[in-house]
Amino acid sequence: SSATTRDDLSDSNTDQGTAASVRKPRCRVCNCAVCECAHLQEHAEADLASQTELLQEMYRVLLKPIEASLVGASELLIVPHQELFNVPWAALIDADGRYLIESFVIRVVPSLQVAAQTARNVRQHCAVKPGHVVLVANPLPLPKFPKEFRSLPQAAEEGRKIHDVLNKAEIEVNQQHYFREAFNPKATKSRVKESLQGAIWAHIACHGDLETDSLIFADTGDNLSSNLSMNEIQGTDTTEGLKGCKTGKGVQLSCGATVVLSACNTGRGEIKAEGVVG
Protein backbone atom coordinates (compact mmCIF):
# COMPACT_ATOMS: atom_id res chain seq x y z
CA SER A 1 0.00 0.00 0.00
CA SER A 2 1.01 3.58 -0.48
CA ALA A 3 2.73 5.74 2.14
CA THR A 4 -0.57 7.50 2.84
CA THR A 5 -3.22 5.11 4.11
CA ARG A 6 -6.36 4.64 2.07
CA ASP A 7 -8.47 4.59 5.20
CA ASP A 8 -11.10 7.31 5.40
CA LEU A 9 -9.67 10.52 6.80
CA SER A 10 -12.13 12.84 8.45
CA ASP A 11 -11.98 16.01 10.49
CA SER A 12 -11.44 15.64 14.21
CA ASN A 13 -14.76 15.48 15.99
CA THR A 14 -15.25 16.39 19.59
CA ASP A 15 -17.39 14.46 22.00
CA GLN A 16 -17.77 16.23 25.34
CA GLY A 17 -14.44 17.92 24.80
CA THR A 18 -12.52 14.78 23.74
CA ALA A 19 -10.96 14.89 20.28
CA ALA A 20 -11.35 11.90 17.96
CA SER A 21 -8.17 9.96 17.34
CA VAL A 22 -8.35 10.14 13.52
CA ARG A 23 -7.37 13.47 12.02
CA LYS A 24 -6.67 14.81 8.56
CA PRO A 25 -3.01 15.19 7.65
CA ARG A 26 -1.95 18.84 7.46
CA CYS A 27 -0.31 20.59 4.52
CA ARG A 28 3.39 21.26 5.15
CA VAL A 29 3.17 24.53 3.22
CA CYS A 30 -0.03 26.18 4.45
CA ASN A 31 -1.13 23.88 7.32
CA CYS A 32 -4.59 23.30 5.84
CA ALA A 33 -6.18 19.87 5.40
CA VAL A 34 -4.27 18.01 2.65
CA CYS A 35 -7.41 16.73 0.92
CA GLU A 36 -8.56 20.35 0.44
CA CYS A 37 -5.16 21.80 -0.40
CA ALA A 38 -4.02 23.31 -3.72
CA HIS A 39 -0.53 21.96 -3.04
CA LEU A 40 -1.71 18.34 -3.43
CA GLN A 41 0.32 17.73 -6.62
CA GLU A 42 3.40 19.26 -5.03
CA HIS A 43 2.98 16.96 -2.04
CA ALA A 44 2.65 13.91 -4.30
CA GLU A 45 5.80 14.79 -6.25
CA ALA A 46 7.78 15.53 -3.10
CA ASP A 47 6.63 12.29 -1.47
CA LEU A 48 7.58 10.30 -4.58
CA ALA A 49 11.05 11.85 -4.66
CA SER A 50 11.51 11.16 -0.95
CA GLN A 51 10.37 7.55 -1.32
CA THR A 52 12.65 6.99 -4.32
CA GLU A 53 15.64 8.34 -2.39
CA LEU A 54 14.83 6.08 0.57
CA LEU A 55 14.48 2.99 -1.65
CA GLN A 56 17.83 3.77 -3.29
CA GLU A 57 19.49 4.21 0.10
CA MET A 58 18.12 0.88 1.36
CA TYR A 59 19.49 -0.85 -1.73
CA ARG A 60 22.92 0.72 -1.15
CA VAL A 61 22.97 -0.40 2.48
CA LEU A 62 21.41 -3.87 2.16
CA LEU A 63 22.35 -5.19 -1.27
CA LYS A 64 25.20 -3.15 -2.72
CA PRO A 65 27.79 -4.93 -0.48
CA ILE A 66 26.81 -8.35 -1.91
CA GLU A 67 26.18 -7.38 -5.54
CA ALA A 68 29.16 -9.42 -6.75
CA SER A 69 27.59 -12.56 -5.26
CA LEU A 70 24.34 -11.92 -7.15
CA VAL A 71 25.88 -11.92 -10.64
CA GLY A 72 24.22 -14.62 -12.74
CA ALA A 73 21.46 -15.29 -10.21
CA SER A 74 17.82 -15.23 -11.34
CA GLU A 75 16.14 -15.70 -7.94
CA LEU A 76 16.65 -14.28 -4.47
CA LEU A 77 15.54 -16.05 -1.30
CA ILE A 78 15.44 -13.47 1.49
CA VAL A 79 15.14 -14.39 5.17
CA PRO A 80 14.72 -11.05 7.01
CA HIS A 81 15.52 -10.43 10.66
CA GLN A 82 13.43 -8.24 12.99
CA GLU A 83 12.93 -4.78 11.42
CA LEU A 84 14.01 -6.07 8.01
CA PHE A 85 10.59 -7.72 7.72
CA ASN A 86 9.28 -4.20 7.00
CA VAL A 87 11.58 -3.65 4.02
CA PRO A 88 9.72 -3.56 0.65
CA TRP A 89 12.37 -5.74 -1.00
CA ALA A 90 10.80 -5.84 -4.46
CA ALA A 91 10.72 -2.03 -4.62
CA LEU A 92 14.37 -1.37 -3.77
CA ILE A 93 16.08 0.63 -6.52
CA ASP A 94 19.59 -0.10 -7.78
CA ALA A 95 22.17 2.32 -9.20
CA ASP A 96 20.65 1.95 -12.69
CA GLY A 97 17.20 2.96 -11.46
CA ARG A 98 15.78 -0.56 -11.72
CA TYR A 99 13.51 -2.07 -9.11
CA LEU A 100 14.88 -5.26 -7.57
CA ILE A 101 11.85 -7.20 -8.84
CA GLU A 102 12.90 -6.32 -12.40
CA SER A 103 16.20 -8.16 -11.94
CA PHE A 104 15.23 -11.17 -9.81
CA VAL A 105 12.38 -13.45 -8.82
CA ILE A 106 12.09 -12.58 -5.11
CA ARG A 107 10.95 -14.93 -2.37
CA VAL A 108 10.73 -13.65 1.22
CA VAL A 109 10.33 -16.27 3.94
CA PRO A 110 10.27 -16.01 7.74
CA SER A 111 12.84 -18.78 8.19
CA LEU A 112 14.87 -21.35 6.27
CA GLN A 113 12.81 -24.06 7.95
CA VAL A 114 9.61 -22.60 6.46
CA ALA A 115 11.28 -22.35 3.03
CA ALA A 116 12.34 -26.01 3.13
CA GLN A 117 8.91 -27.17 4.33
CA THR A 118 7.14 -25.16 1.62
CA ALA A 119 9.40 -26.58 -1.07
CA ARG A 120 8.63 -30.13 0.10
CA ASN A 121 4.88 -29.47 0.06
CA VAL A 122 5.03 -28.04 -3.45
CA ARG A 123 6.88 -31.10 -4.77
CA GLN A 124 4.56 -33.55 -3.03
CA HIS A 125 1.12 -32.03 -3.51
CA CYS A 126 1.05 -29.67 -6.49
CA ALA A 127 -1.43 -30.60 -9.20
CA VAL A 128 -0.25 -30.79 -12.78
CA LYS A 129 -2.87 -28.29 -13.93
CA PRO A 130 -1.98 -24.71 -12.90
CA GLY A 131 -4.52 -22.52 -11.13
CA HIS A 132 -6.24 -19.36 -12.35
CA VAL A 133 -5.72 -15.63 -11.78
CA VAL A 134 -7.96 -13.51 -9.53
CA LEU A 135 -8.05 -9.71 -9.68
CA VAL A 136 -10.06 -7.54 -7.25
CA ALA A 137 -10.03 -3.75 -7.58
CA ASN A 138 -12.14 -1.26 -5.59
CA PRO A 139 -15.16 -3.44 -4.70
CA LEU A 140 -18.45 -1.50 -4.84
CA PRO A 141 -20.88 -0.76 -3.31
CA LEU A 142 -19.07 -0.49 0.01
CA PRO A 143 -20.76 -1.15 3.36
CA LYS A 144 -21.89 1.80 5.48
CA PHE A 145 -22.30 -0.06 8.77
CA PRO A 146 -20.72 -0.52 11.28
CA LYS A 147 -18.14 1.62 9.45
CA GLU A 148 -18.60 3.74 6.36
CA PHE A 149 -15.96 3.21 3.67
CA ARG A 150 -15.34 5.39 0.65
CA SER A 151 -14.67 4.35 -2.92
CA LEU A 152 -11.00 3.93 -3.92
CA PRO A 153 -10.68 5.21 -7.51
CA GLN A 154 -6.89 4.75 -7.44
CA ALA A 155 -7.39 1.10 -6.52
CA ALA A 156 -9.62 0.75 -9.59
CA GLU A 157 -6.88 2.30 -11.74
CA GLU A 158 -4.36 -0.03 -10.09
CA GLY A 159 -6.53 -2.98 -11.11
CA ARG A 160 -6.71 -1.79 -14.73
CA LYS A 161 -2.94 -1.45 -14.91
CA ILE A 162 -2.40 -4.91 -13.41
CA HIS A 163 -4.90 -6.31 -15.95
CA ASP A 164 -2.97 -4.66 -18.80
CA VAL A 165 0.33 -6.07 -17.52
CA LEU A 166 -1.14 -9.57 -17.35
CA ASN A 167 -2.54 -9.25 -20.87
CA LYS A 168 0.82 -8.16 -22.24
CA ALA A 169 2.39 -11.17 -20.53
CA GLU A 170 -0.28 -13.33 -22.23
CA ILE A 171 -1.70 -14.40 -18.87
CA GLU A 172 -5.45 -14.87 -19.13
CA VAL A 173 -7.73 -13.23 -16.59
CA ASN A 174 -11.08 -14.97 -16.85
CA GLN A 175 -13.90 -12.44 -16.46
CA GLN A 176 -15.53 -14.51 -13.72
CA HIS A 177 -12.41 -13.92 -11.61
CA TYR A 178 -12.04 -10.20 -12.44
CA PHE A 179 -13.87 -8.11 -9.84
CA ARG A 180 -13.84 -4.34 -10.38
CA GLU A 181 -15.94 -1.58 -8.85
CA ALA A 182 -19.69 -2.15 -9.36
CA PHE A 183 -19.35 -4.24 -12.52
CA ASN A 184 -20.59 -7.81 -12.57
CA PRO A 185 -19.57 -10.09 -11.07
CA LYS A 186 -19.65 -7.92 -7.95
CA ALA A 187 -16.81 -8.47 -5.49
CA THR A 188 -18.89 -9.76 -2.59
CA LYS A 189 -17.21 -11.66 0.20
CA SER A 190 -18.68 -15.03 -0.82
CA ARG A 191 -17.83 -14.61 -4.51
CA VAL A 192 -14.25 -13.53 -3.91
CA LYS A 193 -13.68 -16.31 -1.39
CA GLU A 194 -15.03 -18.90 -3.84
CA SER A 195 -13.00 -17.42 -6.70
CA LEU A 196 -9.79 -17.67 -4.68
CA GLN A 197 -10.21 -21.43 -4.32
CA GLY A 198 -7.49 -23.04 -6.46
CA ALA A 199 -6.02 -19.71 -7.63
CA ILE A 200 -2.32 -19.58 -8.51
CA TRP A 201 -2.07 -15.77 -8.42
CA ALA A 202 -4.26 -13.01 -6.95
CA HIS A 203 -4.06 -9.23 -6.62
CA ILE A 204 -6.52 -7.62 -4.21
CA ALA A 205 -6.76 -3.81 -4.00
CA CYS A 206 -9.39 -2.83 -1.44
CA HIS A 207 -9.96 -1.47 2.05
CA GLY A 208 -8.43 -3.34 4.98
CA ASP A 209 -9.79 -3.07 8.51
CA LEU A 210 -7.13 -3.44 11.22
CA GLU A 211 -9.69 -3.74 14.03
CA THR A 212 -11.31 -6.85 12.57
CA ASP A 213 -8.19 -8.12 10.77
CA SER A 214 -10.16 -8.39 7.56
CA LEU A 215 -10.56 -7.26 3.96
CA ILE A 216 -13.64 -5.23 2.99
CA PHE A 217 -15.62 -6.36 -0.05
CA ALA A 218 -18.84 -5.24 -1.74
CA ASP A 219 -22.02 -4.85 0.29
CA THR A 220 -24.67 -7.45 -0.57
CA GLY A 221 -27.54 -5.34 0.78
CA ASP A 222 -28.90 -8.20 2.87
CA ASN A 223 -27.21 -7.35 6.20
CA LEU A 224 -24.53 -9.99 5.71
CA SER A 225 -20.98 -9.05 6.66
CA SER A 226 -18.73 -7.77 3.88
CA ASN A 227 -15.60 -8.42 5.95
CA LEU A 228 -13.48 -11.42 4.98
CA SER A 229 -11.32 -12.06 8.03
CA MET A 230 -7.97 -13.79 8.15
CA ASN A 231 -9.56 -16.48 10.34
CA GLU A 232 -12.15 -17.19 7.64
CA ILE A 233 -9.42 -17.33 5.01
CA GLN A 234 -7.51 -19.84 7.13
CA GLY A 235 -10.66 -21.72 8.17
CA THR A 236 -9.95 -21.28 11.88
CA ASP A 237 -12.02 -20.23 14.88
CA THR A 238 -11.25 -17.58 17.51
CA THR A 239 -13.95 -18.68 19.96
CA GLU A 240 -12.66 -19.36 23.46
CA GLY A 241 -11.66 -23.00 23.67
CA LEU A 242 -11.51 -23.34 19.88
CA LYS A 243 -8.79 -20.83 19.04
CA GLY A 244 -6.72 -22.01 16.11
CA CYS A 245 -9.00 -24.98 15.44
CA LYS A 246 -10.09 -25.77 11.90
CA THR A 247 -13.85 -25.18 11.79
CA GLY A 248 -14.74 -24.84 8.12
CA LYS A 249 -13.58 -24.41 4.60
CA GLY A 250 -10.91 -21.78 4.35
CA VAL A 251 -9.27 -20.57 1.13
CA GLN A 252 -7.31 -23.35 -0.56
CA LEU A 253 -4.92 -21.80 -3.11
CA SER A 254 -2.86 -23.71 -5.63
CA CYS A 255 0.55 -24.83 -4.40
CA GLY A 256 3.14 -22.08 -4.71
CA ALA A 257 0.44 -19.42 -5.19
CA THR A 258 1.16 -15.70 -4.87
CA VAL A 259 -1.31 -13.26 -3.30
CA VAL A 260 -0.74 -9.49 -3.29
CA LEU A 261 -2.76 -7.55 -0.70
CA SER A 262 -2.85 -3.87 -1.62
CA ALA A 263 -5.01 -2.62 1.23
CA CYS A 264 -4.95 -0.31 4.22
CA ASN A 265 -3.12 -1.62 7.26
CA THR A 266 -1.64 -4.71 5.59
CA GLY A 267 1.71 -5.66 7.05
CA ARG A 268 1.31 -3.44 10.13
CA GLY A 269 1.16 -6.24 12.66
CA GLU A 270 3.69 -7.00 15.34
CA ILE A 271 7.06 -8.38 14.20
CA LYS A 272 7.56 -11.79 15.78
CA ALA A 273 9.97 -14.69 15.31
CA GLU A 274 8.18 -15.77 12.12
CA GLY A 275 7.77 -12.28 10.67
CA VAL A 276 4.84 -9.87 10.60
CA VAL A 277 1.55 -11.35 11.78
CA GLY A 278 -1.54 -9.39 10.65
mmCIF file with all atom_site columns, C-alpha atoms in Angstrom, residues 79-201:
data_model
loop_
_atom_site.group_PDB
_atom_site.id
_atom_site.type_symbol
_atom_site.label_atom_id
_atom_site.label_alt_id
_atom_site.label_comp_id
_atom_site.label_asym_id
_atom_site.label_entity_id
_atom_site.label_seq_id
_atom_site.pdbx_PDB_ins_code
_atom_site.Cartn_x
_atom_site.Cartn_y
_atom_site.Cartn_z
_atom_site.occupancy
_atom_site.B_iso_or_equiv
_atom_site.pdbx_formal_charge
_atom_site.auth_seq_id
_atom_site.auth_comp_id
_atom_site.auth_asym_id
_atom_site.auth_atom_id
_atom_site.pdbx_PDB_model_num
ATOM 1   C CA . VAL A 1 79  ? 15.138  -14.390 5.170   1.00 0.00 ? 79  VAL A CA 1
ATOM 2   C CA . PRO A 1 80  ? 14.716  -11.047 7.008   1.00 0.00 ? 80  PRO A CA 1
ATOM 3   C CA . HIS A 1 81  ? 15.517  -10.429 10.664  1.00 0.00 ? 81  HIS A CA 1
ATOM 4   C CA . GLN A 1 82  ? 13.425  -8.239  12.987  1.00 0.00 ? 82  GLN A CA 1
ATOM 5   C CA . GLU A 1 83  ? 12.932  -4.777  11.422  1.00 0.00 ? 83  GLU A CA 1
ATOM 6   C CA . LEU A 1 84  ? 14.009  -6.072  8.015   1.00 0.00 ? 84  LEU A CA 1
ATOM 7   C CA . PHE A 1 85  ? 10.590  -7.720  7.718   1.00 0.00 ? 85  PHE A CA 1
ATOM 8   C CA . ASN A 1 86  ? 9.280   -4.200  7.003   1.00 0.00 ? 86  ASN A CA 1
ATOM 9   C CA . VAL A 1 87  ? 11.575  -3.652  4.017   1.00 0.00 ? 87  VAL A CA 1
ATOM 10  C CA . PRO A 1 88  ? 9.721   -3.560  0.652   1.00 0.00 ? 88  PRO A CA 1
ATOM 11  C CA . TRP A 1 89  ? 12.371  -5.739  -1.001  1.00 0.00 ? 89  TRP A CA 1
ATOM 12  C CA . ALA A 1 90  ? 10.797  -5.837  -4.461  1.00 0.00 ? 90  ALA A CA 1
ATOM 13  C CA . ALA A 1 91  ? 10.716  -2.035  -4.624  1.00 0.00 ? 91  ALA A CA 1
ATOM 14  C CA . LEU A 1 92  ? 14.369  -1.367  -3.766  1.00 0.00 ? 92  LEU A CA 1
ATOM 15  C CA . ILE A 1 93  ? 16.085  0.627   -6.522  1.00 0.00 ? 93  ILE A CA 1
ATOM 16  C CA . ASP A 1 94  ? 19.594  -0.103  -7.779  1.00 0.00 ? 94  ASP A CA 1
ATOM 17  C CA . ALA A 1 95  ? 22.171  2.318   -9.203  1.00 0.00 ? 95  ALA A CA 1
ATOM 18  C CA . ASP A 1 96  ? 20.650  1.952   -12.694 1.00 0.00 ? 96  ASP A CA 1
ATOM 19  C CA . GLY A 1 97  ? 17.201  2.959   -11.461 1.00 0.00 ? 97  GLY A CA 1
ATOM 20  C CA . ARG A 1 98  ? 15.782  -0.560  -11.724 1.00 0.00 ? 98  ARG A CA 1
ATOM 21  C CA . TYR A 1 99  ? 13.514  -2.071  -9.110  1.00 0.00 ? 99  TYR A CA 1
ATOM 22  C CA . LEU A 1 100 ? 14.876  -5.255  -7.569  1.00 0.00 ? 100 LEU A CA 1
ATOM 23  C CA . ILE A 1 101 ? 11.853  -7.195  -8.837  1.00 0.00 ? 101 ILE A CA 1
ATOM 24  C CA . GLU A 1 102 ? 12.901  -6.320  -12.398 1.00 0.00 ? 102 GLU A CA 1
ATOM 25  C CA . SER A 1 103 ? 16.198  -8.164  -11.937 1.00 0.00 ? 103 SER A CA 1
ATOM 26  C CA . PHE A 1 104 ? 15.231  -11.172 -9.808  1.00 0.00 ? 104 PHE A CA 1
ATOM 27  C CA . VAL A 1 105 ? 12.384  -13.450 -8.817  1.00 0.00 ? 105 VAL A CA 1
ATOM 28  C CA . ILE A 1 106 ? 12.094  -12.583 -5.109  1.00 0.00 ? 106 ILE A CA 1
ATOM 29  C CA . ARG A 1 107 ? 10.953  -14.930 -2.367  1.00 0.00 ? 107 ARG A CA 1
ATOM 30  C CA . VAL A 1 108 ? 10.726  -13.646 1.215   1.00 0.00 ? 108 VAL A CA 1
ATOM 31  C CA . VAL A 1 109 ? 10.330  -16.272 3.936   1.00 0.00 ? 109 VAL A CA 1
ATOM 32  C CA . PRO A 1 110 ? 10.270  -16.009 7.744   1.00 0.00 ? 110 PRO A CA 1
ATOM 33  C CA . SER A 1 111 ? 12.844  -18.777 8.194   1.00 0.00 ? 111 SER A CA 1
ATOM 34  C CA . LEU A 1 112 ? 14.874  -21.351 6.268   1.00 0.00 ? 112 LEU A CA 1
ATOM 35  C CA . GLN A 1 113 ? 12.812  -24.061 7.949   1.00 0.00 ? 113 GLN A CA 1
ATOM 36  C CA . VAL A 1 114 ? 9.609   -22.601 6.460   1.00 0.00 ? 114 VAL A CA 1
ATOM 37  C CA . ALA A 1 115 ? 11.277  -22.354 3.030   1.00 0.00 ? 115 ALA A CA 1
ATOM 38  C CA . ALA A 1 116 ? 12.336  -26.006 3.128   1.00 0.00 ? 116 ALA A CA 1
ATOM 39  C CA . GLN A 1 117 ? 8.910   -27.168 4.328   1.00 0.00 ? 117 GLN A CA 1
ATOM 40  C CA . THR A 1 118 ? 7.137   -25.162 1.624   1.00 0.00 ? 118 THR A CA 1
ATOM 41  C CA . ALA A 1 119 ? 9.396   -26.581 -1.069  1.00 0.00 ? 119 ALA A CA 1
ATOM 42  C CA . ARG A 1 120 ? 8.628   -30.129 0.097   1.00 0.00 ? 120 ARG A CA 1
ATOM 43  C CA . ASN A 1 121 ? 4.881   -29.472 0.062   1.00 0.00 ? 121 ASN A CA 1
ATOM 44  C CA . VAL A 1 122 ? 5.033   -28.037 -3.454  1.00 0.00 ? 122 VAL A CA 1
ATOM 45  C CA . ARG A 1 123 ? 6.884   -31.101 -4.765  1.00 0.00 ? 123 ARG A CA 1
ATOM 46  C CA . GLN A 1 124 ? 4.562   -33.555 -3.033  1.00 0.00 ? 124 GLN A CA 1
ATOM 47  C CA . HIS A 1 125 ? 1.125   -32.027 -3.505  1.00 0.00 ? 125 HIS A CA 1
ATOM 48  C CA . CYS A 1 126 ? 1.048   -29.671 -6.492  1.00 0.00 ? 126 CYS A CA 1
ATOM 49  C CA . ALA A 1 127 ? -1.433  -30.597 -9.201  1.00 0.00 ? 127 ALA A CA 1
ATOM 50  C CA . VAL A 1 128 ? -0.247  -30.793 -12.780 1.00 0.00 ? 128 VAL A CA 1
ATOM 51  C CA . LYS A 1 129 ? -2.872  -28.286 -13.931 1.00 0.00 ? 129 LYS A CA 1
ATOM 52  C CA . PRO A 1 130 ? -1.983  -24.709 -12.899 1.00 0.00 ? 130 PRO A CA 1
ATOM 53  C CA . GLY A 1 131 ? -4.518  -22.519 -11.130 1.00 0.00 ? 131 GLY A CA 1
ATOM 54  C CA . HIS A 1 132 ? -6.244  -19.365 -12.354 1.00 0.00 ? 132 HIS A CA 1
ATOM 55  C CA . VAL A 1 133 ? -5.716  -15.632 -11.778 1.00 0.00 ? 133 VAL A CA 1
ATOM 56  C CA . VAL A 1 134 ? -7.964  -13.508 -9.527  1.00 0.00 ? 134 VAL A CA 1
ATOM 57  C CA . LEU A 1 135 ? -8.046  -9.709  -9.679  1.00 0.00 ? 135 LEU A CA 1
ATOM 58  C CA . VAL A 1 136 ? -10.058 -7.541  -7.246  1.00 0.00 ? 136 VAL A CA 1
ATOM 59  C CA . ALA A 1 137 ? -10.033 -3.746  -7.579  1.00 0.00 ? 137 ALA A CA 1
ATOM 60  C CA . ASN A 1 138 ? -12.140 -1.263  -5.591  1.00 0.00 ? 138 ASN A CA 1
ATOM 61  C CA . PRO A 1 139 ? -15.158 -3.436  -4.695  1.00 0.00 ? 139 PRO A CA 1
ATOM 62  C CA . LEU A 1 140 ? -18.447 -1.500  -4.845  1.00 0.00 ? 140 LEU A CA 1
ATOM 63  C CA . PRO A 1 141 ? -20.885 -0.758  -3.311  1.00 0.00 ? 141 PRO A CA 1
ATOM 64  C CA . LEU A 1 142 ? -19.074 -0.494  0.010   1.00 0.00 ? 142 LEU A CA 1
ATOM 65  C CA . PRO A 1 143 ? -20.755 -1.147  3.358   1.00 0.00 ? 143 PRO A CA 1
ATOM 66  C CA . LYS A 1 144 ? -21.894 1.803   5.478   1.00 0.00 ? 144 LYS A CA 1
ATOM 67  C CA . PHE A 1 145 ? -22.301 -0.056  8.768   1.00 0.00 ? 145 PHE A CA 1
ATOM 68  C CA . PRO A 1 146 ? -20.720 -0.523  11.280  1.00 0.00 ? 146 PRO A CA 1
ATOM 69  C CA . LYS A 1 147 ? -18.138 1.624   9.447   1.00 0.00 ? 147 LYS A CA 1
ATOM 70  C CA . GLU A 1 148 ? -18.597 3.738   6.361   1.00 0.00 ? 148 GLU A CA 1
ATOM 71  C CA . PHE A 1 149 ? -15.960 3.212   3.666   1.00 0.00 ? 149 PHE A CA 1
ATOM 72  C CA . ARG A 1 150 ? -15.341 5.388   0.647   1.00 0.00 ? 150 ARG A CA 1
ATOM 73  C CA . SER A 1 151 ? -14.667 4.349   -2.921  1.00 0.00 ? 151 SER A CA 1
ATOM 74  C CA . LEU A 1 152 ? -10.999 3.927   -3.919  1.00 0.00 ? 152 LEU A CA 1
ATOM 75  C CA . PRO A 1 153 ? -10.680 5.211   -7.513  1.00 0.00 ? 153 PRO A CA 1
ATOM 76  C CA . GLN A 1 154 ? -6.890  4.748   -7.442  1.00 0.00 ? 154 GLN A CA 1
ATOM 77  C CA . ALA A 1 155 ? -7.394  1.102   -6.521  1.00 0.00 ? 155 ALA A CA 1
ATOM 78  C CA . ALA A 1 156 ? -9.622  0.753   -9.589  1.00 0.00 ? 156 ALA A CA 1
ATOM 79  C CA . GLU A 1 157 ? -6.878  2.298   -11.735 1.00 0.00 ? 157 GLU A CA 1
ATOM 80  C CA . GLU A 1 158 ? -4.357  -0.029  -10.092 1.00 0.00 ? 158 GLU A CA 1
ATOM 81  C CA . GLY A 1 159 ? -6.528  -2.982  -11.115 1.00 0.00 ? 159 GLY A CA 1
ATOM 82  C CA . ARG A 1 160 ? -6.711  -1.794  -14.728 1.00 0.00 ? 160 ARG A CA 1
ATOM 83  C CA . LYS A 1 161 ? -2.940  -1.450  -14.909 1.00 0.00 ? 161 LYS A CA 1
ATOM 84  C CA . ILE A 1 162 ? -2.403  -4.913  -13.411 1.00 0.00 ? 162 ILE A CA 1
ATOM 85  C CA . HIS A 1 163 ? -4.898  -6.315  -15.948 1.00 0.00 ? 163 HIS A CA 1
ATOM 86  C CA . ASP A 1 164 ? -2.973  -4.663  -18.799 1.00 0.00 ? 164 ASP A CA 1
ATOM 87  C CA . VAL A 1 165 ? 0.331   -6.071  -17.516 1.00 0.00 ? 165 VAL A CA 1
ATOM 88  C CA . LEU A 1 166 ? -1.137  -9.569  -17.348 1.00 0.00 ? 166 LEU A CA 1
ATOM 89  C CA . ASN A 1 167 ? -2.544  -9.255  -20.873 1.00 0.00 ? 167 ASN A CA 1
ATOM 90  C CA . LYS A 1 168 ? 0.824   -8.161  -22.238 1.00 0.00 ? 168 LYS A CA 1
ATOM 91  C CA . ALA A 1 169 ? 2.390   -11.170 -20.531 1.00 0.00 ? 169 ALA A CA 1
ATOM 92  C CA . GLU A 1 170 ? -0.283  -13.331 -22.230 1.00 0.00 ? 170 GLU A CA 1
ATOM 93  C CA . ILE A 1 171 ? -1.700  -14.397 -18.868 1.00 0.00 ? 171 ILE A CA 1
ATOM 94  C CA . GLU A 1 172 ? -5.445  -14.873 -19.128 1.00 0.00 ? 172 GLU A CA 1
ATOM 95  C CA . VAL A 1 173 ? -7.729  -13.225 -16.594 1.00 0.00 ? 173 VAL A CA 1
ATOM 96  C CA . ASN A 1 174 ? -11.080 -14.970 -16.852 1.00 0.00 ? 174 ASN A CA 1
ATOM 97  C CA . GLN A 1 175 ? -13.904 -12.436 -16.460 1.00 0.00 ? 175 GLN A CA 1
ATOM 98  C CA . GLN A 1 176 ? -15.530 -14.506 -13.717 1.00 0.00 ? 176 GLN A CA 1
ATOM 99  C CA . HIS A 1 177 ? -12.408 -13.916 -11.608 1.00 0.00 ? 177 HIS A CA 1
ATOM 100 C CA . TYR A 1 178 ? -12.037 -10.197 -12.442 1.00 0.00 ? 178 TYR A CA 1
ATOM 101 C CA . PHE A 1 179 ? -13.874 -8.105  -9.836  1.00 0.00 ? 179 PHE A CA 1
ATOM 102 C CA . ARG A 1 180 ? -13.843 -4.340  -10.375 1.00 0.00 ? 180 ARG A CA 1
ATOM 103 C CA . GLU A 1 181 ? -15.935 -1.582  -8.853  1.00 0.00 ? 181 GLU A CA 1
ATOM 104 C CA . ALA A 1 182 ? -19.686 -2.152  -9.361  1.00 0.00 ? 182 ALA A CA 1
ATOM 105 C CA . PHE A 1 183 ? -19.350 -4.237  -12.525 1.00 0.00 ? 183 PHE A CA 1
ATOM 106 C CA . ASN A 1 184 ? -20.591 -7.809  -12.570 1.00 0.00 ? 184 ASN A CA 1
ATOM 107 C CA . PRO A 1 185 ? -19.572 -10.095 -11.070 1.00 0.00 ? 185 PRO A CA 1
ATOM 108 C CA . LYS A 1 186 ? -19.649 -7.916  -7.954  1.00 0.00 ? 186 LYS A CA 1
ATOM 109 C CA . ALA A 1 187 ? -16.814 -8.468  -5.494  1.00 0.00 ? 187 ALA A CA 1
ATOM 110 C CA . THR A 1 188 ? -18.886 -9.759  -2.594  1.00 0.00 ? 188 THR A CA 1
ATOM 111 C CA . LYS A 1 189 ? -17.209 -11.658 0.198   1.00 0.00 ? 189 LYS A CA 1
ATOM 112 C CA . SER A 1 190 ? -18.678 -15.027 -0.821  1.00 0.00 ? 190 SER A CA 1
ATOM 113 C CA . ARG A 1 191 ? -17.834 -14.612 -4.515  1.00 0.00 ? 191 ARG A CA 1
ATOM 114 C CA . VAL A 1 192 ? -14.250 -13.529 -3.912  1.00 0.00 ? 192 VAL A CA 1
ATOM 115 C CA . LYS A 1 193 ? -13.677 -16.311 -1.389  1.00 0.00 ? 193 LYS A CA 1
ATOM 116 C CA . GLU A 1 194 ? -15.027 -18.896 -3.835  1.00 0.00 ? 194 GLU A CA 1
ATOM 117 C CA . SER A 1 195 ? -13.003 -17.418 -6.698  1.00 0.00 ? 195 SER A CA 1
ATOM 118 C CA . LEU A 1 196 ? -9.793  -17.674 -4.676  1.00 0.00 ? 196 LEU A CA 1
ATOM 119 C CA . GLN A 1 197 ? -10.208 -21.427 -4.321  1.00 0.00 ? 197 GLN A CA 1
ATOM 120 C CA . GLY A 1 198 ? -7.489  -23.041 -6.457  1.00 0.00 ? 198 GLY A CA 1
ATOM 121 C CA . ALA A 1 199 ? -6.017  -19.713 -7.625  1.00 0.00 ? 199 ALA A CA 1
ATOM 122 C CA . ILE A 1 200 ? -2.325  -19.577 -8.507  1.00 0.00 ? 200 ILE A CA 1
ATOM 123 C CA . TRP A 1 201 ? -2.072  -15.767 -8.418  1.00 0.00 ? 201 TRP A CA 1
#
